[in-house]
Amino acid sequence: MSEVIGRFAPTPSGRMHLGNALSCLIAWLSARSQGGRIILRVEDLDTARSNWDYARDIEAELRWLGLDWDRGGTDADGHSWCQSRRSEIYTEYFDRLQQMGLIYPCFCSRAELHAASAPHRSDGRFIYQGTCRSLSAEEITAKTRLRLPAWRVRVPDREISFTDLHYGPYTENLSQECGDFIVRRADGVYAYQLAAALDDGLMGVTEVIRGNDLLSSSPRQIWLHELFEFAPPRYGHIPLLTASDGRRLSKRDGDLDIETLSRRYRPEEVVGMLGYICGLTEELRPMTAKALIPLFSWEKIPLDDLRLPEGFPEKLGF
Ligand code: GLU
């Protein structure tokens, strides 16, 4: 079997949250347990929200957790692992989409999109109705005078299927369940879906492990991989973290960022707790990330939300 290349893909728009740490831990364990390598890509596409200070903090926090990487990061290879430095690459592929006749400008405002958003999916995402799909050249010229467009890609009316490493078979008909999606925003920033698919393809990533809030992004990304003739990676999604009472964690749970936790706990305590709630260990005890490698298996990880131990983060029952 060819070499496994996993990745960390943090967005440096704030401190690292425990949920991000969990995704990185599982991505790392999956790759390392197969003798694979890890790359660190900085997803700072949106430079208004992201910055390198946060990226450097995240790197320090990953190291604190005992999660290392083989390539990438803010200081490697002329910053070429940072999405903010890769826009020429995205432009090249955006142009290719244009040559394939697959993209078109969309002038819909947020309010218009909501008003025209007939069927909502169960996950709250709405399906673009194709309002701007067939504008004439004159209409485009006239509308461009009033507002800069976002750019959408025309999706096919066909099912994209893959087998998730954790959740098993997953299928989505892009046209019926997603609709044409944005690849470049009106402010010129390339969209996550395009950048992530391109980077995974160009960086030779073979395994994408992330939270299951991104499960439904995978068909779009797999389709982009196919369009650009990359071999799509395998995808594995992990359940989300919740409070001990099952409540969804939010940004307001600021005491669950790694920096705050590191003032109270040792890294083995945080990693051991994550390993335990993922079912990798049978009892709650301090563990290094390295010591979890031989214990890693997808079958042990629950499919449903993972609950933090009661009393955490104030206390942890070691
Ligand atoms: N940048 C995303 C995040 O920080 C992860 C995207 C991905 O793994 O594809 O949540």
Short mmCIF file of C-alpha atoms and ligand atoms in Angstrom, two decimals:
data_model
loop_
_atom_site.label_atom_id
_atom_site.label_comp_id
_atom_site.label_asym_id
_atom_site.label_seq_id
_atom_site.Cartn_x
_atom_site.Cartn_y
_atom_site.Cartn_z
CA MET A 1 0.00 0.00 0.00
CA SER A 2 1.25 3.49 -0.76
CA GLU A 3 2.31 5.83 1.99
CA VAL A 4 -0.31 7.40 4.21
CA ILE A 5 -0.22 11.19 4.38
CA GLY A 6 -2.56 12.77 6.88
CA ARG A 7 -2.93 16.43 7.68
CA PHE A 8 -3.76 19.02 10.30
CA ALA A 9 -5.68 21.91 8.72
CA PRO A 10 -6.36 24.45 11.45
CA THR A 11 -7.93 27.84 10.77
CA PRO A 12 -5.94 30.33 12.84
CA SER A 13 -8.80 32.63 13.75
CA GLY A 14 -8.44 32.10 17.49
CA ARG A 15 -6.84 29.86 20.09
CA MET A 16 -7.03 26.11 19.59
CA HIS A 17 -10.20 24.67 21.03
CA LEU A 18 -10.45 21.21 22.55
CA GLY A 19 -12.60 20.09 19.58
CA ASN A 20 -9.83 21.06 17.14
CA ALA A 21 -7.32 19.28 19.35
CA LEU A 22 -9.45 16.14 19.18
CA SER A 23 -9.55 16.26 15.34
CA CYS A 24 -5.78 16.71 15.24
CA LEU A 25 -5.23 13.89 17.74
CA ILE A 26 -7.31 11.41 15.72
CA ALA A 27 -5.74 12.53 12.42
CA TRP A 28 -2.31 12.06 13.97
CA LEU A 29 -3.13 8.66 15.54
CA SER A 30 -4.64 7.36 12.32
CA ALA A 31 -1.60 8.36 10.25
CA ARG A 32 1.02 7.33 12.81
CA SER A 33 -0.64 3.98 13.49
CA GLN A 34 -0.15 3.20 9.78
CA GLY A 35 3.44 4.46 9.77
CA GLY A 36 2.26 7.52 7.84
CA ARG A 37 3.32 11.14 7.75
CA ILE A 38 1.51 14.30 8.76
CA ILE A 39 1.52 17.69 7.14
CA LEU A 40 0.40 20.93 8.74
CA ARG A 41 -1.49 23.26 6.45
CA VAL A 42 -2.54 26.63 7.76
CA GLU A 43 -6.07 27.45 6.55
CA ASP A 44 -5.76 31.22 6.76
CA LEU A 45 -7.65 31.91 3.54
CA ASP A 46 -9.63 34.66 5.12
CA THR A 47 -6.89 37.05 6.16
CA ALA A 48 -9.39 39.37 7.81
CA ARG A 49 -10.18 36.67 10.36
CA SER A 50 -6.93 34.71 10.57
CA ASN A 51 -3.41 35.64 11.52
CA TRP A 52 0.00 34.07 11.95
CA ASP A 53 0.19 34.82 15.65
CA TYR A 54 -2.71 32.46 16.17
CA ALA A 55 -1.13 29.99 13.75
CA ARG A 56 2.08 30.03 15.80
CA ASP A 57 0.10 29.59 19.01
CA ILE A 58 -1.66 26.60 17.45
CA GLU A 59 1.70 25.11 16.48
CA ALA A 60 2.93 25.52 20.06
CA GLU A 61 -0.28 23.95 21.37
CA LEU A 62 0.03 20.97 19.00
CA ARG A 63 3.59 20.44 20.24
CA TRP A 64 2.41 20.74 23.83
CA LEU A 65 -0.13 17.98 23.14
CA GLY A 66 2.69 15.81 21.73
CA LEU A 67 1.39 16.01 18.15
CA ASP A 68 4.22 16.54 15.68
CA TRP A 69 4.23 16.93 11.91
CA ASP A 70 6.70 16.13 9.18
CA ARG A 71 6.13 18.97 6.73
CA GLY A 72 4.36 22.29 6.67
CA GLY A 73 3.61 24.97 9.21
CA THR A 74 4.14 28.71 9.19
CA ASP A 75 7.91 28.75 8.83
CA ALA A 76 8.46 25.99 6.29
CA ASP A 77 9.32 26.41 2.58
CA GLY A 78 8.66 30.11 2.18
CA HIS A 79 5.25 29.87 3.88
CA SER A 80 3.93 27.74 1.03
CA TRP A 81 1.78 25.69 3.41
CA CYS A 82 -0.28 28.73 4.34
CA GLN A 83 -3.38 29.23 2.22
CA SER A 84 -2.97 33.01 2.34
CA ARG A 85 0.18 32.50 0.21
CA ARG A 86 -1.40 30.15 -2.29
CA SER A 87 -3.88 32.35 -4.10
CA GLU A 88 -1.96 32.15 -7.41
CA ILE A 89 -2.44 28.40 -7.35
CA TYR A 90 -6.15 28.77 -6.63
CA THR A 91 -6.44 31.31 -9.46
CA GLU A 92 -4.85 28.85 -11.88
CA TYR A 93 -7.46 26.20 -11.07
CA PHE A 94 -10.26 28.75 -10.95
CA ASP A 95 -9.26 29.69 -14.51
CA ARG A 96 -9.38 26.05 -15.48
CA LEU A 97 -12.94 25.81 -14.17
CA GLN A 98 -13.74 28.85 -16.24
CA GLN A 99 -12.24 27.22 -19.35
CA MET A 100 -14.34 24.14 -18.67
CA GLY A 101 -17.39 26.42 -18.72
CA LEU A 102 -18.23 25.39 -15.18
CA ILE A 103 -18.36 28.68 -13.31
CA TYR A 104 -20.58 31.70 -13.43
CA PRO A 105 -20.96 34.95 -11.49
CA CYS A 106 -23.65 35.09 -8.85
CA PHE A 107 -25.04 38.46 -7.77
CA CYS A 108 -27.53 37.24 -5.17
CA SER A 109 -27.38 39.02 -1.85
CA ARG A 110 -27.67 37.10 1.38
CA ALA A 111 -31.29 38.26 1.75
CA GLU A 112 -32.13 37.18 -1.81
CA LEU A 113 -30.57 33.79 -1.21
CA HIS A 114 -32.68 33.28 1.89
CA ALA A 115 -35.85 34.45 0.17
CA ALA A 116 -35.27 32.06 -2.75
CA SER A 117 -34.12 29.16 -0.64
CA ALA A 118 -36.93 26.73 -1.13
CA PRO A 119 -35.86 23.37 0.22
CA HIS A 120 -33.70 23.40 3.32
CA ARG A 121 -31.67 20.34 4.08
CA SER A 122 -31.99 18.72 7.47
CA ASP A 123 -28.59 20.12 8.44
CA GLY A 124 -29.78 23.69 7.91
CA ARG A 125 -27.86 24.19 4.68
CA PHE A 126 -29.99 25.54 1.89
CA ILE A 127 -29.83 24.50 -1.70
CA TYR A 128 -28.95 27.21 -4.22
CA GLN A 129 -31.77 27.48 -6.70
CA GLY A 130 -29.65 28.50 -9.67
CA THR A 131 -30.95 32.09 -9.85
CA CYS A 132 -27.85 33.39 -11.67
CA ARG A 133 -27.08 30.20 -13.63
CA SER A 134 -28.16 31.49 -17.03
CA LEU A 135 -27.73 35.25 -17.02
CA SER A 136 -27.01 36.81 -20.41
CA ALA A 137 -23.76 38.69 -21.07
CA GLU A 138 -25.73 41.97 -20.96
CA GLU A 139 -27.29 41.14 -17.62
CA ILE A 140 -23.87 40.26 -16.22
CA THR A 141 -22.39 43.56 -17.41
CA ALA A 142 -25.28 45.55 -15.97
CA LYS A 143 -25.22 43.74 -12.64
CA THR A 144 -21.44 44.00 -12.31
CA ARG A 145 -21.79 47.78 -12.33
CA LEU A 146 -23.82 47.58 -9.15
CA ARG A 147 -22.04 44.85 -7.27
CA LEU A 148 -19.08 42.49 -7.58
CA PRO A 149 -20.20 38.89 -7.98
CA ALA A 150 -19.29 35.74 -6.14
CA TRP A 151 -18.46 32.80 -8.43
CA ARG A 152 -20.27 29.49 -8.37
CA VAL A 153 -19.44 26.16 -9.91
CA ARG A 154 -22.14 24.21 -11.80
CA VAL A 155 -22.55 20.87 -10.13
CA PRO A 156 -23.68 17.76 -11.98
CA ASP A 157 -27.00 16.00 -11.38
CA ARG A 158 -25.35 12.84 -10.18
CA GLU A 159 -24.57 11.02 -6.98
CA ILE A 160 -21.15 11.25 -5.43
CA SER A 161 -20.50 8.38 -3.06
CA PHE A 162 -17.67 7.46 -0.78
CA THR A 163 -17.07 5.22 2.19
CA ASP A 164 -16.23 7.21 5.29
CA LEU A 165 -13.57 5.54 7.45
CA HIS A 166 -15.88 5.97 10.44
CA TYR A 167 -19.45 6.50 9.25
CA GLY A 168 -19.38 4.10 6.28
CA PRO A 169 -21.15 4.71 2.95
CA TYR A 170 -22.26 8.28 2.29
CA THR A 171 -23.91 9.58 -0.88
CA GLU A 172 -25.04 12.98 -2.01
CA ASN A 173 -26.56 14.13 -5.28
CA LEU A 174 -24.80 17.47 -5.69
CA SER A 175 -27.44 19.15 -7.75
CA GLN A 176 -30.41 17.98 -5.67
CA GLU A 177 -28.88 18.14 -2.22
CA CYS A 178 -26.35 20.94 -2.46
CA GLY A 179 -26.72 23.08 -5.57
CA ASP A 180 -24.06 25.13 -7.34
CA PHE A 181 -21.63 26.25 -4.67
CA ILE A 182 -19.34 29.23 -4.28
CA VAL A 183 -15.70 28.81 -5.23
CA ARG A 184 -14.71 32.47 -4.96
CA ARG A 185 -16.37 35.07 -2.80
CA ALA A 186 -17.28 38.54 -4.00
CA ASP A 187 -14.30 39.97 -2.07
CA GLY A 188 -11.96 37.74 -4.11
CA VAL A 189 -11.24 35.26 -1.32
CA TYR A 190 -11.31 31.67 -2.58
CA ALA A 191 -13.81 29.46 -0.83
CA TYR A 192 -12.83 26.77 1.63
CA GLN A 193 -14.23 23.94 -0.56
CA LEU A 194 -12.02 24.82 -3.51
CA ALA A 195 -8.89 25.59 -1.51
CA ALA A 196 -9.16 22.50 0.70
CA ALA A 197 -9.75 20.14 -2.23
CA LEU A 198 -6.89 21.66 -4.24
CA ASP A 199 -4.48 21.63 -1.33
CA ASP A 200 -5.31 18.07 -0.36
CA GLY A 201 -4.79 17.04 -3.98
CA LEU A 202 -1.61 19.03 -4.61
CA MET A 203 -0.07 18.18 -1.24
CA GLY A 204 -0.59 14.46 -1.84
CA VAL A 205 -2.86 14.01 1.17
CA THR A 206 -4.22 10.46 1.26
CA GLU A 207 -6.31 10.73 4.41
CA VAL A 208 -8.53 13.57 5.64
CA ILE A 209 -9.69 13.26 9.25
CA ARG A 210 -11.92 15.99 10.68
CA GLY A 211 -15.09 16.71 12.63
CA ASN A 212 -18.38 15.34 11.32
CA ASP A 213 -19.70 18.87 10.82
CA LEU A 214 -17.66 18.65 7.58
CA LEU A 215 -19.01 15.24 6.49
CA SER A 216 -21.35 16.82 3.93
CA SER A 217 -18.46 18.86 2.44
CA SER A 218 -16.75 15.67 1.31
CA PRO A 219 -18.88 14.96 -1.81
CA ARG A 220 -18.16 18.48 -3.09
CA GLN A 221 -14.46 18.07 -2.44
CA ILE A 222 -14.36 14.57 -3.98
CA TRP A 223 -16.07 15.91 -7.09
CA LEU A 224 -13.46 18.70 -7.35
CA HIS A 225 -10.71 16.10 -6.99
CA GLU A 226 -12.25 14.18 -9.89
CA LEU A 227 -12.53 17.31 -12.04
CA PHE A 228 -8.86 18.12 -11.56
CA GLU A 229 -7.84 14.46 -11.94
CA PHE A 230 -6.41 14.05 -8.47
CA ALA A 231 -6.82 10.77 -6.63
CA PRO A 232 -9.30 11.67 -3.87
CA PRO A 233 -8.08 11.00 -0.34
CA ARG A 234 -9.95 8.75 2.06
CA TYR A 235 -12.17 10.66 4.48
CA GLY A 236 -12.83 9.89 8.12
CA HIS A 237 -15.12 12.02 10.23
CA ILE A 238 -15.24 12.07 13.98
CA PRO A 239 -18.10 12.83 16.33
CA LEU A 240 -18.37 16.25 17.87
CA LEU A 241 -17.52 17.03 21.48
CA THR A 242 -20.32 18.07 23.80
CA ALA A 243 -20.50 19.08 27.43
CA SER A 244 -21.15 16.27 29.94
CA ASP A 245 -24.90 16.95 29.73
CA GLY A 246 -24.87 16.65 25.94
CA ARG A 247 -25.05 20.40 25.35
CA ARG A 248 -23.30 21.59 22.19
CA LEU A 249 -20.07 23.44 22.96
CA SER A 250 -19.82 26.93 21.66
CA LYS A 251 -17.24 29.65 21.38
CA ARG A 252 -18.51 30.85 24.73
CA ASP A 253 -16.93 27.80 26.32
CA GLY A 254 -13.69 29.74 26.30
CA ASP A 255 -12.29 27.72 29.18
CA LEU A 256 -11.99 24.79 26.77
CA ASP A 257 -9.22 26.27 24.73
CA ILE A 258 -5.89 24.49 24.96
CA GLU A 259 -4.04 27.50 26.30
CA THR A 260 -6.44 27.80 29.26
CA LEU A 261 -6.43 24.04 29.84
CA SER A 262 -2.62 24.00 29.80
CA ARG A 263 -2.61 26.24 32.86
CA ARG A 264 -4.58 23.62 34.78
CA TYR A 265 -3.54 20.29 33.29
CA ARG A 266 -0.54 18.43 31.97
CA PRO A 267 -0.70 17.39 28.29
CA GLU A 268 -1.00 13.69 29.22
CA GLU A 269 -4.09 14.54 31.25
CA VAL A 270 -5.81 16.30 28.36
CA VAL A 271 -4.75 13.66 25.82
CA GLY A 272 -5.67 10.81 28.19
CA MET A 273 -9.12 12.33 28.69
CA LEU A 274 -9.65 12.64 24.92
CA GLY A 275 -8.46 9.06 24.38
CA TYR A 276 -10.86 7.86 27.04
CA ILE A 277 -13.96 9.61 25.75
CA CYS A 278 -13.11 8.29 22.26
CA GLY A 279 -13.13 4.75 23.65
CA LEU A 280 -9.43 4.16 22.99
CA THR A 281 -8.77 3.42 26.67
CA GLU A 282 -11.02 1.74 29.18
CA GLU A 283 -10.26 3.99 32.09
CA LEU A 284 -9.69 7.69 32.52
CA ARG A 285 -5.95 8.04 33.00
CA PRO A 286 -3.10 10.24 31.79
CA MET A 287 -1.71 9.06 28.46
CA THR A 288 0.76 10.49 25.99
CA ALA A 289 -0.33 10.74 22.36
CA LYS A 290 2.45 8.27 21.50
CA ALA A 291 1.13 5.72 23.98
CA LEU A 292 -2.28 5.90 22.27
CA ILE A 293 -0.90 4.89 18.84
CA PRO A 294 -1.12 1.11 19.38
CA LEU A 295 -4.58 1.51 20.94
CA PHE A 296 -6.04 3.42 18.00
CA SER A 297 -8.85 1.84 16.02
CA TRP A 298 -11.91 3.36 14.35
CA GLU A 299 -14.17 0.64 15.74
CA LYS A 300 -13.61 1.85 19.29
CA ILE A 301 -14.71 5.41 18.55
CA PRO A 302 -18.44 6.04 19.08
CA LEU A 303 -20.56 7.34 16.21
CA ASP A 304 -22.59 9.67 18.42
CA ASP A 305 -21.44 12.89 20.08
CA LEU A 306 -18.63 12.51 22.62
CA ARG A 307 -19.42 13.81 26.08
CA LEU A 308 -16.77 15.47 28.20
CA PRO A 309 -16.39 14.01 31.71
CA GLU A 310 -18.59 15.51 34.39
CA GLY A 311 -16.95 18.37 36.25
CA PHE A 312 -14.51 19.09 33.40
CA PRO A 313 -12.80 21.54 32.89
CA GLU A 314 -12.83 22.49 36.61
CA LYS A 315 -11.72 19.02 37.58
CA LEU A 316 -10.82 15.71 36.03
CA GLY A 317 -11.17 12.47 37.97
CA PHE A 318 -7.63 11.15 37.89
N1 GLU B 1 -9.90 24.50 8.67
C1 GLU B 1 -10.98 23.69 9.20
C2 GLU B 1 -11.06 23.90 10.71
O1 GLU B 1 -10.18 24.47 11.31
C3 GLU B 1 -10.78 22.23 8.91
C4 GLU B 1 -11.03 21.92 7.49
C5 GLU B 1 -10.74 20.50 7.08
O2 GLU B 1 -10.24 19.70 7.88
O3 GLU B 1 -11.00 20.19 5.90
O4 GLU B 1 -12.06 23.51 11.29
#
